[in-house]
Coordinates of C-alpha atoms and ligand atoms in Angstrom, one line a residue:
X1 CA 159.7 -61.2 21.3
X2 CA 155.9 -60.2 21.6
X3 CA 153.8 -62.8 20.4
X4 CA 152.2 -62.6 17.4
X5 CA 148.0 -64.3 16.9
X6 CA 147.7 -66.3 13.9
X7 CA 144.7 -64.2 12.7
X8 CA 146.7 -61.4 12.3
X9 CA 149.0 -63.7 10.5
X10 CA 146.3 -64.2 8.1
X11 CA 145.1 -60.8 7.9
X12 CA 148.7 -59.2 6.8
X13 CA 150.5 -61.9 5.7
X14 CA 152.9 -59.4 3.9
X15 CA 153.6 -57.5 6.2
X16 CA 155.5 -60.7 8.2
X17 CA 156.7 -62.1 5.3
X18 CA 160.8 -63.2 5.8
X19 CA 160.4 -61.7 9.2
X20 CA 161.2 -63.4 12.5
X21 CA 158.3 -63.8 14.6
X22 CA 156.5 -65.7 17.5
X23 CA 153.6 -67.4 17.4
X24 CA 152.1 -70.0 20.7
X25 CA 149.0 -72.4 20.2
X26 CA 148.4 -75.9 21.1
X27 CA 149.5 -78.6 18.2
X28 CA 146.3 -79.8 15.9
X29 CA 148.9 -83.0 14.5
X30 CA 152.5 -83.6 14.0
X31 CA 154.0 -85.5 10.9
X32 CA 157.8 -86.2 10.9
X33 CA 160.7 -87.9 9.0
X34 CA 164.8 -87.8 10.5
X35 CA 165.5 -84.7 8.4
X36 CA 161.4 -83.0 8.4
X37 CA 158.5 -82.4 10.7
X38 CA 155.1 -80.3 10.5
X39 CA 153.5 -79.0 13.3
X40 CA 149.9 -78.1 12.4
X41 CA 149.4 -75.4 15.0
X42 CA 146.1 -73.4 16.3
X43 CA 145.6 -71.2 18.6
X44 CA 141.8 -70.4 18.6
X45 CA 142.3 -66.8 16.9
X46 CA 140.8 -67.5 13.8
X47 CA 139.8 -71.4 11.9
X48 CA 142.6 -71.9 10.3
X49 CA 146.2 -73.4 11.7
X50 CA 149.4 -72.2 11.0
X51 CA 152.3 -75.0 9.3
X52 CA 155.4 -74.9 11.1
X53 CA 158.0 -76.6 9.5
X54 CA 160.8 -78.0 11.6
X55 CA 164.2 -79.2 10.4
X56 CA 166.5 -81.8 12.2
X57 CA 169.7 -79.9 11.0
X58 CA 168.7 -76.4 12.2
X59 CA 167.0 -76.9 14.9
X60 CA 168.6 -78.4 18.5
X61 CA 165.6 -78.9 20.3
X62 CA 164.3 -80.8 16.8
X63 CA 163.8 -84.8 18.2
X64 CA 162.0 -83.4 21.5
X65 CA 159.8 -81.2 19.4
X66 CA 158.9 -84.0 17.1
X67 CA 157.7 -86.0 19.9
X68 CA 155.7 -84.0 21.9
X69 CA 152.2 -85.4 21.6
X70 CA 149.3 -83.7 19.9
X71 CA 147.0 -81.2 22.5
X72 CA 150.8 -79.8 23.8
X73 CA 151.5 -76.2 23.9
X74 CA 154.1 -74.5 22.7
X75 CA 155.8 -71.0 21.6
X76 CA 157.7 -71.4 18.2
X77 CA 160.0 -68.6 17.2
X78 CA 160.7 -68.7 13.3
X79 CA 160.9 -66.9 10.1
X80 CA 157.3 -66.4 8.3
X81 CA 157.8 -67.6 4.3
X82 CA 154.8 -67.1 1.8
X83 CA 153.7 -70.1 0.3
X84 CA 151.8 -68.8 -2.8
X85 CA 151.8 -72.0 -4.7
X86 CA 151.2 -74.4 -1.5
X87 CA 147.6 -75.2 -0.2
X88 CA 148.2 -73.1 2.6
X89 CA 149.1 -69.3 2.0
X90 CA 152.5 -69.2 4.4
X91 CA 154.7 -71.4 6.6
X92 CA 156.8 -70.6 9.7
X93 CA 160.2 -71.8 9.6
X94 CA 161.4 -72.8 12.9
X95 CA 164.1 -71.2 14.6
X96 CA 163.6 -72.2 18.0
X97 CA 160.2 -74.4 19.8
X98 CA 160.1 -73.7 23.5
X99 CA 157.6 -76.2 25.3
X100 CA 154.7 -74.5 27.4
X101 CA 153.1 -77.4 28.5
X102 CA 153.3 -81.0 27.5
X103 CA 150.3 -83.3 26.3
X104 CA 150.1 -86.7 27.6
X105 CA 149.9 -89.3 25.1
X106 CA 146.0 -90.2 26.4
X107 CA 145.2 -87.0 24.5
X108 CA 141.7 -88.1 23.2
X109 CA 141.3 -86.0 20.1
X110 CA 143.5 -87.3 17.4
X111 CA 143.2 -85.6 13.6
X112 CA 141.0 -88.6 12.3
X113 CA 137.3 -86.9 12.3
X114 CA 135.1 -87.5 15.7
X115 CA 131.7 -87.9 15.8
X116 CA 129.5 -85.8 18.2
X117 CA 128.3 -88.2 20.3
X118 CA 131.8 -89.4 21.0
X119 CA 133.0 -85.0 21.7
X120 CA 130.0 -84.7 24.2
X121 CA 131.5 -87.2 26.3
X122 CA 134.6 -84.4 27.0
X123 CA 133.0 -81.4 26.8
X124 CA 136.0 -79.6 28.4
X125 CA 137.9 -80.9 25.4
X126 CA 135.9 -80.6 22.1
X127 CA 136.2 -76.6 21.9
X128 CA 139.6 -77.4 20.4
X129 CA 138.5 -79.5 17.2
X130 CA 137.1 -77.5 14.1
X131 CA 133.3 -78.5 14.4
X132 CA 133.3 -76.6 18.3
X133 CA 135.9 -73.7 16.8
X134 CA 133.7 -73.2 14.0
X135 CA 130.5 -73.2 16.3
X136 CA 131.2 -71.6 18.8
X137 CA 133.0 -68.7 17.1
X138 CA 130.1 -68.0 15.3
X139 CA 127.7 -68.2 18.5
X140 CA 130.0 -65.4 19.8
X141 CA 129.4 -63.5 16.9
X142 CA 126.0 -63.4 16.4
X143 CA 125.6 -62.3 20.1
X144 CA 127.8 -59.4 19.0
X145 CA 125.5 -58.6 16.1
X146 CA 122.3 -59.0 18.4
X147 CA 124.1 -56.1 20.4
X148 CA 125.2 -54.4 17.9
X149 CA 121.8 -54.5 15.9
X150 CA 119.6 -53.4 19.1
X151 CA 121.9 -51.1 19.6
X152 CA 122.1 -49.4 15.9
X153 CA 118.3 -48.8 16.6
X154 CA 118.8 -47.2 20.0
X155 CA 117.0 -50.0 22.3
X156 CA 117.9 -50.3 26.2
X157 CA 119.8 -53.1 27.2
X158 CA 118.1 -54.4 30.7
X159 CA 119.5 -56.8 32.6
X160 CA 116.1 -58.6 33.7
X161 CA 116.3 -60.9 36.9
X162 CA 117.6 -64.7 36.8
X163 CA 115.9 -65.3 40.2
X164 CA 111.9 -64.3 40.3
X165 CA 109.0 -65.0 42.0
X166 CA 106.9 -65.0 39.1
X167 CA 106.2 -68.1 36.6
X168 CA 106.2 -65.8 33.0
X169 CA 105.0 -68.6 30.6
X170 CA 102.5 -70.2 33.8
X171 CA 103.6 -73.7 32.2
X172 CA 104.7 -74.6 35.9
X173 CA 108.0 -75.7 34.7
X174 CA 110.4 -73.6 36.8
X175 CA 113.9 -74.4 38.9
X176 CA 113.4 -73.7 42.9
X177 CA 116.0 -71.4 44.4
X178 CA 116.2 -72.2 47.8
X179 CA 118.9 -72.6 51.0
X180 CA 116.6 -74.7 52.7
X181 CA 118.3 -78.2 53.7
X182 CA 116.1 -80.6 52.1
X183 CA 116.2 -83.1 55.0
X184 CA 115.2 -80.7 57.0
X185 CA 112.1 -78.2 55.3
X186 CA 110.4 -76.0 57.6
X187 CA 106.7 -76.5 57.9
X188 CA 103.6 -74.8 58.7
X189 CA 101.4 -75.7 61.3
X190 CA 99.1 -77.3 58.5
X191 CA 102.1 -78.8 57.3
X192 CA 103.1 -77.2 54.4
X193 CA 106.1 -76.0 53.3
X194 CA 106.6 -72.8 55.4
X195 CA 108.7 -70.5 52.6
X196 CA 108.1 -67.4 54.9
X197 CA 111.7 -68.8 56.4
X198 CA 113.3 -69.4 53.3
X199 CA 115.9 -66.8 52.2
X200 CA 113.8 -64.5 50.3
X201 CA 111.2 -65.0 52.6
X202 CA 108.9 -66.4 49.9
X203 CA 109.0 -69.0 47.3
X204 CA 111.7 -68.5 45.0
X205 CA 112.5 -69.9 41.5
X206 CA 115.1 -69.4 38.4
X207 CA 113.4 -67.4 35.7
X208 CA 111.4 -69.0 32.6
X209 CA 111.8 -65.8 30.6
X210 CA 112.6 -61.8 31.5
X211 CA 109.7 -60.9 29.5
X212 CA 107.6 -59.2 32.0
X213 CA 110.4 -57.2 33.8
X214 CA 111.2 -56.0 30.2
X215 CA 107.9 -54.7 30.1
X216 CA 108.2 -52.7 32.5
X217 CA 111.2 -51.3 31.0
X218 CA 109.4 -50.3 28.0
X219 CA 107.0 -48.6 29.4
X220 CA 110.0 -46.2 30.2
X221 CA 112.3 -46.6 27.6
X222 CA 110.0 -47.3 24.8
X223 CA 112.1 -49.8 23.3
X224 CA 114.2 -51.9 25.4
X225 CA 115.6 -55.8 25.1
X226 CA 116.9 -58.6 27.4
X227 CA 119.7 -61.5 26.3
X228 CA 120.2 -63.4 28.9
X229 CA 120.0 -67.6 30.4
X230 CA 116.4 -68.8 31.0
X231 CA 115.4 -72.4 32.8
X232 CA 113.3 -74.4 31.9
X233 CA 112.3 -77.9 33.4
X234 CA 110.8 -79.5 30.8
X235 CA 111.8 -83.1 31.1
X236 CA 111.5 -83.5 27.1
X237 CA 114.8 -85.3 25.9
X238 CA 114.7 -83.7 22.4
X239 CA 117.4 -82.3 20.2
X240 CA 116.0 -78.5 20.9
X241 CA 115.1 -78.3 24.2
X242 CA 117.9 -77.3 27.3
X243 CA 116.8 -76.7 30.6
X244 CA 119.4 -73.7 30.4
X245 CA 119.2 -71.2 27.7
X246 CA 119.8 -68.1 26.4
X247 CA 117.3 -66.2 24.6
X248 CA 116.9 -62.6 23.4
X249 CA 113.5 -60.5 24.2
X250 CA 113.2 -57.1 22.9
X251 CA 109.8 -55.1 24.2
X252 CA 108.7 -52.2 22.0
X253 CA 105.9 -49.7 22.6
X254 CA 103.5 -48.7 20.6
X255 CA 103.6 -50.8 18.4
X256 CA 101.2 -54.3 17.5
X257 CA 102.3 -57.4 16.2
X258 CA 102.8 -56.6 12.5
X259 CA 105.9 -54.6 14.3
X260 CA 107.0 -57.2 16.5
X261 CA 107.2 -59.7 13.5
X262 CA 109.2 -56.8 11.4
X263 CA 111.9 -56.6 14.0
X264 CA 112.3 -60.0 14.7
X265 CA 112.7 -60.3 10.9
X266 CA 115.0 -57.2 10.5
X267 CA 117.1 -58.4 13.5
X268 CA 117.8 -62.1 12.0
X269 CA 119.0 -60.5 8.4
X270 CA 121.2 -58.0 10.7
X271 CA 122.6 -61.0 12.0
X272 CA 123.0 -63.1 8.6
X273 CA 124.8 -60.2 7.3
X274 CA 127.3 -60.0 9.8
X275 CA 128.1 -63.2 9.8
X276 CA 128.6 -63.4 6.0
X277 CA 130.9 -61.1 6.9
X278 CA 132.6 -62.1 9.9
X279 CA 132.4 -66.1 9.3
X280 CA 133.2 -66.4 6.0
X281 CA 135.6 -69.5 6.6
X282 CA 133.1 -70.9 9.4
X283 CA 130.6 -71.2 7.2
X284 CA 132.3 -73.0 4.3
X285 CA 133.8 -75.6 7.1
X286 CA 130.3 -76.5 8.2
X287 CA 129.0 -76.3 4.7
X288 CA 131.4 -78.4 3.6
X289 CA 131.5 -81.4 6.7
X290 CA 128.3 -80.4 8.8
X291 CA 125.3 -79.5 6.6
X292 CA 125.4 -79.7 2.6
X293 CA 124.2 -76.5 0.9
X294 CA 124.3 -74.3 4.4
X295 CA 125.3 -71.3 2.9
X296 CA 123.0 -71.1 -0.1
X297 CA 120.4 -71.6 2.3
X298 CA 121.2 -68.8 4.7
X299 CA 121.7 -66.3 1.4
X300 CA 118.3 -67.3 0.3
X301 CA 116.9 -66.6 3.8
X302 CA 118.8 -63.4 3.4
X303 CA 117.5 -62.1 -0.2
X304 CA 113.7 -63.1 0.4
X305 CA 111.4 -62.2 2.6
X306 CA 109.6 -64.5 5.0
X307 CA 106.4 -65.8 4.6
X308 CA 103.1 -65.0 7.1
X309 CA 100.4 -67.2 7.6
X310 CA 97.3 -67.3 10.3
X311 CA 97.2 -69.9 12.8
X312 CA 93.7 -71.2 11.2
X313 CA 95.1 -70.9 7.8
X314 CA 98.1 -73.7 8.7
X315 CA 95.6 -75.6 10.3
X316 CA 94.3 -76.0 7.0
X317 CA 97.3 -76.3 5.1
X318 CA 98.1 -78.9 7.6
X319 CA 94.9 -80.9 7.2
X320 CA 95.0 -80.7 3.1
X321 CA 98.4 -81.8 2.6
X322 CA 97.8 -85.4 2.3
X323 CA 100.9 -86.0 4.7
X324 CA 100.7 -89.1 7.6
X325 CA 101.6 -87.0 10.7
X326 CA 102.1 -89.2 13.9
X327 CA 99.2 -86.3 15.4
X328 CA 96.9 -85.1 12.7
X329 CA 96.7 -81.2 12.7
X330 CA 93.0 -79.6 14.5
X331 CA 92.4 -76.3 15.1
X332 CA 92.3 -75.8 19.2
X333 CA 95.7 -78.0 19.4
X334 CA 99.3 -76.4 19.5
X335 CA 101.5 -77.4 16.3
X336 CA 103.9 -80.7 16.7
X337 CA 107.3 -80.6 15.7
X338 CA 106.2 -82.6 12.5
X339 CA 103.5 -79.7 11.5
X340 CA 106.6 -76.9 12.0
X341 CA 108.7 -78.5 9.9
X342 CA 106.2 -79.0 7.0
X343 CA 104.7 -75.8 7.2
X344 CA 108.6 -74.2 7.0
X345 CA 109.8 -76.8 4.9
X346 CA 107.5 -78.4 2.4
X347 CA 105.0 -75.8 2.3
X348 CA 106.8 -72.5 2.1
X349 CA 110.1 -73.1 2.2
X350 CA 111.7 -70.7 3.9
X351 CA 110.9 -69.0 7.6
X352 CA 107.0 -68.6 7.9
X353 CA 105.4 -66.9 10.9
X354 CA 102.5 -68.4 12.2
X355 CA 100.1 -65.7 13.6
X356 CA 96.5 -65.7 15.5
X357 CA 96.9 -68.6 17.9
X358 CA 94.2 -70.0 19.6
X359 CA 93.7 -67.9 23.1
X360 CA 93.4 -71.7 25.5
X361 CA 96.8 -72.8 24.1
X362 CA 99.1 -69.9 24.6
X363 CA 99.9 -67.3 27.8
X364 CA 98.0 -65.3 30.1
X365 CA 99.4 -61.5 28.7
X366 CA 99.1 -62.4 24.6
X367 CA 96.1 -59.6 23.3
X368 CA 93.2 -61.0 22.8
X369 CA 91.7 -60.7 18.9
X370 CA 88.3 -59.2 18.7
X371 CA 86.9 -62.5 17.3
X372 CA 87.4 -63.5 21.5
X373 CA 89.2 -66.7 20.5
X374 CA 91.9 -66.2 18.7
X375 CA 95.1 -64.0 20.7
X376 CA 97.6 -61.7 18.7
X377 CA 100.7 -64.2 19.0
X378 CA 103.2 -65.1 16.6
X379 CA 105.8 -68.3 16.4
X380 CA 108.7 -67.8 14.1
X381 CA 109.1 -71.2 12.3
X382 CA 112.2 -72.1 10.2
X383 CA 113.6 -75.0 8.3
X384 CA 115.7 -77.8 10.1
X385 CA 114.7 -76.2 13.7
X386 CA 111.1 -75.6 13.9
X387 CA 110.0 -73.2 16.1
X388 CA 112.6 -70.6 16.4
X389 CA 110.7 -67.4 17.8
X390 CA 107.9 -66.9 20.2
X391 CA 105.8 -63.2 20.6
X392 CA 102.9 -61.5 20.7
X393 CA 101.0 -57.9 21.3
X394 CA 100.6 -57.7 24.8
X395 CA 97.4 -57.4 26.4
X396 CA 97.0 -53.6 27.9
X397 CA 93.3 -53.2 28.8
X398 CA 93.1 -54.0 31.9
X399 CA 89.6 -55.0 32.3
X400 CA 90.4 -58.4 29.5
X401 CA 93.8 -58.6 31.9
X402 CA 91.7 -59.4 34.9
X403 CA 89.4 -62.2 32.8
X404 CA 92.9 -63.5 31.5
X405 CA 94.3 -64.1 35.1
X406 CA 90.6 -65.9 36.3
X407 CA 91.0 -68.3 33.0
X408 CA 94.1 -69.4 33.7
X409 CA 93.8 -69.9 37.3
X410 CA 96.8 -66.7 38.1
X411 CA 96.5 -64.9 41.6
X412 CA 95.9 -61.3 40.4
X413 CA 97.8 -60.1 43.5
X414 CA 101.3 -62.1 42.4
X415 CA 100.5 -59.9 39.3
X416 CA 100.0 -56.2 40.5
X417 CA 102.7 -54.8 39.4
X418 CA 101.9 -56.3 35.9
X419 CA 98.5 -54.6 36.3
X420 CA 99.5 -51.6 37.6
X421 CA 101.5 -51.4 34.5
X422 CA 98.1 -50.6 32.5
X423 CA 96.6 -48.7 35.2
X424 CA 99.1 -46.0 34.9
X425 CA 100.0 -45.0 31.1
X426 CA 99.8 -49.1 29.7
X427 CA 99.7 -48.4 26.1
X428 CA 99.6 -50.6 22.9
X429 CA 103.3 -52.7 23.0
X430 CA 104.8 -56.0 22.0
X431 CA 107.4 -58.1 21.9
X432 CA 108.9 -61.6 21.2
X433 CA 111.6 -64.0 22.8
X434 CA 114.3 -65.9 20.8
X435 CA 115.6 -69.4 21.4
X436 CA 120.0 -68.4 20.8
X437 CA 120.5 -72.0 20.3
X438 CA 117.7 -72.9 18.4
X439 CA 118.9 -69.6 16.1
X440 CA 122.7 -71.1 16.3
X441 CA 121.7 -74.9 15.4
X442 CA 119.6 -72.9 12.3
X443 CA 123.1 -70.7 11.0
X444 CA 125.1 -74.1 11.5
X445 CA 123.3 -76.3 10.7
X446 CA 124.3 -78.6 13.9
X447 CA 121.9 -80.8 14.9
X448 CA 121.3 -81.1 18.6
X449 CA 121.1 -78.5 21.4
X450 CA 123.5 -80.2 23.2
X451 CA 126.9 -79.3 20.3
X452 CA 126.0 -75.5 20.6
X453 CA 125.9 -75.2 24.2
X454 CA 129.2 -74.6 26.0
X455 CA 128.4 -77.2 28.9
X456 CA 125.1 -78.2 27.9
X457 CA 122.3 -78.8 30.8
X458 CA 119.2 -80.7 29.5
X459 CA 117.1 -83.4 31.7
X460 CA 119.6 -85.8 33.6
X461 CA 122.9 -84.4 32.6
X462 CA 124.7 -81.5 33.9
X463 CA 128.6 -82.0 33.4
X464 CA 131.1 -79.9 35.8
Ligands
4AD1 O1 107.9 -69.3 23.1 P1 108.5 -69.0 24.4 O2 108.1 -69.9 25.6 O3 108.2 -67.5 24.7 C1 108.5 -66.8 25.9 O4 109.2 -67.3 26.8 C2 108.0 -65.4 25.8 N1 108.0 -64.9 27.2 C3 109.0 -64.6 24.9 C4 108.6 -63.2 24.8 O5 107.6 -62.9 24.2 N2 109.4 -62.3 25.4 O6 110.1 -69.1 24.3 C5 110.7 -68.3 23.3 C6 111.7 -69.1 22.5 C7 111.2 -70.3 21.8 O7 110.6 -69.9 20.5 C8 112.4 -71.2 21.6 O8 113.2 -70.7 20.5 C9 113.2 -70.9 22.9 O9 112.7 -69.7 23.4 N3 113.0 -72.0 23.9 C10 113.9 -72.9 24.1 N4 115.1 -73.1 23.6 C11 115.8 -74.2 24.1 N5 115.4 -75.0 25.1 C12 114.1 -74.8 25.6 N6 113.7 -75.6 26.6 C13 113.3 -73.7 25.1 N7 112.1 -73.3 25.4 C14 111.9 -72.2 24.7
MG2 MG1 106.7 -70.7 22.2

């Protein structure tokens, strides 16, 4: 008999209703009697398990089912029966349990309720409880609205490079690629590290962001986007930084910053509504055990729209509040976690961009203003997260290019390409990059970095 997914159980429940069936997951908890037992059985399809109910008098195989260990997998055969008064909508009736693999009675995940730290120990383990099944189904499916939104408007998907020779952000925090043998590095005859024999025949690192190979993109395709992993090696231990990430980066031409910050917020209520829609029982699992009042939140983010502010103006805001921050707020100084989550929080209340950032404190490309201090940037800020989005207008006359290479100490000749850009039809264009697990802790309310990452790689740890 083909096998039957429990989602589809729950999508046309009638349909199977007094039917014989088969159905195969791995068992969430077992309860038994002599004459009873209930299998609580999932298998990943959708959030909810499916009740088997075994009986000793029907079914043969009924004492080796009943103590089979929790984590086993199994194919049950049985008669689906609606339950319309019971908590759960239907039940399976077993007519015959065939073992598929056994669980060994070490199985670490019992039904009692884990705590986080205690699942990151076993990350090869923790996608089967409902916090990870919950998460991670709805990490998948905001990737699919990302797509699907980009996709609705017509942008180019580009898959940028994950090994470059180019440091995007110029923050120096970058991965070396390499197949040198590190006891044995070929040098120079001044002694320094001769990369000329290295594999690409120069240095070589993994990519901070795709940003400036999107750019070229756009200035082809007019609107284009990247999603892939980015690397950084920040050695912050904090509960939103990963030295591997995924973020999203849509480039758009002609067009400035007030149409950078539009998409970005057009893109994240694409996404909300989808998931509404897709993640219905997700949501209330990790309203309900993971973050009190997560869903009214995200519907309020949904119905309203976000708040703008200048740089200078939530300096301001910053220095009037009357708060103790650990770093008091001045204008010249990039915004502490603390400042973020005041400005988004206390002050506004909902997602707040921060726009017109001081030119020292943010990257070579960002446009300068004409006040020549301030650069056309903008950092998407939201509640319980902080910073979620980074952007700007990019920089396309060629001539404030050049000064913006001098001032931050770039070789313009790593860069040609970026120059020739604006040399040959470089027009007006901008674009912004988003953190995916900063914007999956935000629409699950989770925490830390490390629960919404598959196998999570941040500073000292790197499982499997
Ligand atoms: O603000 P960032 O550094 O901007 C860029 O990389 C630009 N090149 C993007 C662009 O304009 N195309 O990074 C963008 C976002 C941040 O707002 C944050 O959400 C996320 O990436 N991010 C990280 N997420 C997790 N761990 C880290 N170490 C991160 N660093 C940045
Ligand atoms: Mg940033």
């Amino acid at each position: 008999m083909k096998r039957v997914e429990i989602s589809e159980l729950y999508r046309n429940a009638a349909q199977y209703a007094d039917t014989e069936i088969c159905v195969a997951g791995w068992v969430r908890s077992i309860r038994s009697s002599n004459r009873f037992g209930f299998l609580s059985l999932s298998d990943g399809s959708c959030f909810d398990p499916l009740q088997v109910v075994l009986e000793a008098e029907s079914l043969a195989e009924y004492d080796a089912v009943v103590a089979q260990n929790v984590g086993a997998a199994v194919s049950v055969t049985g008669k689906l029966t609606l339950t319309p008064q019971a908590q759960q909508p239907f039940e399976l009736h077993a007519v015959a349990v065939k073992s598929e693999g056994e669980s060994a009675p070490d199985y670490p995940l019992q039904k009692k309720r884990h705590t986080l730290e205690f699942l990151r120990t076993m990350p090869h383990l923790r996608a089967r409880t409902n916090t990870f099944q919950a998460v991670f189904r709805v990490r998948s499916e905001c990737a699919f609205a990302i797509h699907d939104f980009f996709h609705s408007r017509g942008f180019v998907y580009v898959h940028t490079p994950i090994i470059t020779t180019n440091d995007c952000e110029g923050a120096g925090e970058m991965f070396r690629v390499t197949t040198f043998d590190p006891a044995n590095v070929p040098l120079t005859d001044e002694g320094a590290v001769d990369y000329n024999k290295d594999f690409f025949g120069r240095a070589a690192m993994l990519t901070v962001s795709g940003q400036l190979a999107a750019e070229c993109f756009a200035m082809a395709f007019s609107n284009v986007y990247t999603f892939g992993p980015a690397f950084r090696a920040e050695n912050s231990n904090t509960a939103r930084h990963a030295a591997e990430f995924w973020m999203v980066e849509p480039e758009i031409a002609f067009a400035d910053l007030a149409d950078d910050m539009e998409l970005a917020e057009d893109m994240l209520r694409h996404i909300l509504k989808h998931l509404f829609a897709a993640c219905q029982r997700e949501l209330e699992f990790l309203d309900a055990r993971i973050c009190p009042g997560l869903i009214a939140r995200l519907e309020a983010v949904a119905g309203a729209p976000f708040a703008r502010v200048s740089y200078t103006e939530a300096i301001g805001l910053l220095q009037k509040s009357g708060e103790r921050f650990a770093y008091p707020a001045e204008w010249g100084g990039d915004l502490a976690t603390e400042h973020e989550r005041y400005l988004t929080e206390k002050v506004f209340e909902r997602p707040v961009f921060v726009t017109d950032w001081p030119q020292e404190i943010k990257a070579f490309y960002m446009r300068q203003n004409d006040d020549g201090r301030t650069v056309a940037a903008m950092d998407l800020l939201v509640p319980g997260v902080g910073e979620l989005v980074g952007g700007s207008q990019r920089e396309e006359r060629t001539d404030r290019l050049r000064q913006a290479y001098e001032r931050c100490g770039l070789n313009p000749e790593s860069y040609g390409f970026y120059t020739d850009l604006r040399r040959f039809g470089g027009t007006k264009h901008a674009g912004f990059g988003l953190g995916f697990e900063r914007l999956v802790m935000y629409l699950t309310g989770i925490a830390n970095i490390r629960d919404v990452e598959a196998f999570p790689r941040t500073a000292g740890s790197a499982e499997f």
